Tab-separated table of C-alpha atoms in Angstrom:
chain	number	residue	atom	x	y	z
F	11	MET	CA	52.637	-105.420	26.587
F	12	PRO	CA	54.157	-107.726	29.197
F	13	LEU	CA	56.049	-110.493	27.416
F	14	LEU	CA	56.863	-113.600	29.446
F	15	GLU	CA	59.168	-116.209	27.968
F	16	LEU	CA	59.679	-119.354	30.010
F	17	PHE	CA	62.717	-121.376	28.968
F	18	THR	CA	63.016	-124.933	30.221
F	19	THR	CA	64.503	-128.317	29.462
F	20	PRO	CA	62.248	-131.219	28.475
F	21	GLU	CA	62.790	-132.701	31.957
F	22	GLU	CA	61.513	-129.535	33.655
F	23	LEU	CA	58.572	-128.926	31.296
F	24	PRO	CA	55.732	-127.353	33.284
F	25	LYS	CA	52.474	-129.179	33.922
F	26	PHE	CA	50.514	-125.977	33.244
F	27	LYS	CA	49.640	-124.504	29.852
F	28	ALA	CA	50.668	-121.064	28.627
F	29	ALA	CA	47.010	-119.939	28.840
F	30	GLU	CA	46.933	-120.689	32.578
F	31	LEU	CA	50.060	-118.620	33.167
F	32	GLU	CA	48.620	-115.885	30.934
F	33	GLU	CA	45.511	-115.684	33.151
F	34	PHE	CA	47.694	-115.306	36.230
F	35	MET	CA	49.786	-112.604	34.533
F	36	LEU	CA	46.657	-110.682	33.433
F	37	ALA	CA	45.542	-110.481	37.053
F	38	LEU	CA	49.050	-109.742	38.341
F	39	PHE	CA	49.582	-106.838	35.933
F	40	GLY	CA	45.954	-105.697	36.018
F	41	VAL	CA	45.571	-105.686	32.235
F	42	GLU	CA	42.935	-107.006	29.856
F	43	LYS	CA	43.126	-110.181	27.786
F	44	GLY	CA	45.343	-109.824	24.736
F	45	ILE	CA	47.881	-107.557	26.429
F	46	VAL	CA	50.105	-110.263	27.960
F	47	GLN	CA	52.028	-112.697	25.746
F	48	VAL	CA	53.290	-115.975	27.245
F	49	ASN	CA	55.700	-118.272	25.390
F	50	ILE	CA	56.907	-121.586	26.808
F	51	ILE	CA	60.141	-122.492	25.029
F	52	VAL	CA	61.760	-125.905	25.379
F	53	VAL	CA	65.523	-125.907	24.925
F	54	HIS	CA	68.003	-128.765	24.633
F	55	ASP	CA	70.353	-127.606	27.371
F	56	MET	CA	70.565	-124.750	29.892
F	57	ALA	CA	72.944	-123.566	32.598
F	58	PRO	CA	72.890	-122.764	35.395
F	59	ALA	CA	69.087	-122.695	35.905
F	60	PRO	CA	67.009	-125.394	34.180
F	61	PHE	CA	63.874	-123.239	34.542
F	62	TYR	CA	64.297	-119.591	33.494
F	63	VAL	CA	61.697	-116.854	33.085
F	64	SER	CA	62.403	-113.698	31.108
F	65	LEU	CA	59.824	-110.965	31.637
F	66	ARG	CA	59.714	-107.660	29.777
F	67	ALA	CA	57.147	-104.960	30.468
F	68	LYS	CA	56.645	-101.231	30.329
F	69	GLY	CA	58.344	-99.549	33.254
F	70	THR	CA	55.418	-97.458	34.420
F	71	PRO	CA	55.952	-95.721	37.770
F	72	GLU	CA	53.470	-98.085	39.462
F	73	ARG	CA	55.179	-101.218	38.093
F	74	THR	CA	58.640	-99.941	38.930
F	75	LYS	CA	57.591	-99.360	42.556
F	76	LYS	CA	56.191	-102.858	42.915
F	77	ALA	CA	58.782	-104.764	40.828
F	78	GLY	CA	59.882	-106.848	43.815
F	79	ASP	CA	56.271	-107.752	44.642
F	80	LEU	CA	55.637	-108.801	41.019
F	81	LEU	CA	58.676	-111.098	41.066
F	82	THR	CA	57.653	-112.583	44.412
F	83	ALA	CA	54.077	-113.233	43.258
F	84	LEU	CA	55.262	-114.912	40.056
F	85	SER	CA	57.833	-117.070	41.844
F	86	GLU	CA	55.219	-118.120	44.438
F	87	TRP	CA	52.815	-119.072	41.633
F	88	LEU	CA	55.527	-121.173	39.967
F	89	VAL	CA	56.381	-122.898	43.249
F	90	ALA	CA	52.687	-123.690	43.784
F	91	LYS	CA	52.688	-125.270	40.307
F	92	GLY	CA	55.565	-127.588	41.239
F	93	HIS	CA	58.670	-125.625	40.256
F	94	ALA	CA	60.584	-125.222	43.507
F	95	LYS	CA	63.562	-123.459	41.961
F	96	GLY	CA	64.446	-121.391	38.936
F	97	LYS	CA	65.361	-117.873	37.949
F	98	ILE	CA	63.305	-114.862	36.869
F	99	ARG	CA	64.727	-111.862	35.055
F	100	MET	CA	62.452	-108.850	34.708
F	101	GLU	CA	63.258	-105.912	32.467
F	102	LEU	CA	61.130	-102.780	32.764
F	103	TYR	CA	61.631	-100.375	29.890
F	104	GLU	CA	60.686	-96.808	29.057
F	105	PRO	CA	57.044	-96.983	27.787
F	106	SER	CA	57.688	-94.750	24.768
F	107	LEU	CA	60.074	-97.392	23.392
F	108	GLN	CA	57.339	-99.981	22.816
F	109	HIS	CA	55.517	-100.340	19.533
F	110	ASN	CA	53.303	-103.246	18.585
F	111	LYS	CA	50.953	-104.278	15.830
F	112	ALA	CA	48.593	-107.224	15.747
F	113	TRP	CA	46.934	-108.726	12.673
F	114	GLY	CA	44.472	-111.467	11.864
F	115	VAL	CA	41.544	-112.454	14.055
F	116	ALA	CA	40.476	-109.828	16.628
F	117	PRO	CA	43.606	-107.663	16.473
F	118	LEU	CA	44.460	-105.344	19.329
F	119	ALA	CA	44.617	-101.646	18.668
F	120	SER	CA	48.154	-100.543	17.915
F	121	LYS	CA	49.491	-98.477	20.810
F	122	LEU	CA	52.202	-96.169	19.570
């Protein structure tokens, strides 16, 4: 499950909604709806970058090979949305380390 957390100050708050970024990430990672989680988190103060993206995803062989392309595509999307500078940190982890469970309306199947 790719998890994208965007940290920003109130002054740098994006004009787009989390759902719009989620749609882009679904296409970028080639996964179905419900797999990507996007959180936009407003913080009081940040340094040095006032716009910071933390991205965690399974480190499949295909993703690992194209990690640089994924970062470039995401940064280009953010620039097109009006954020000319910022920082992205991507962490790809061993797939067997992920466990998730959803509950409530239309839960996803647990993938252990």
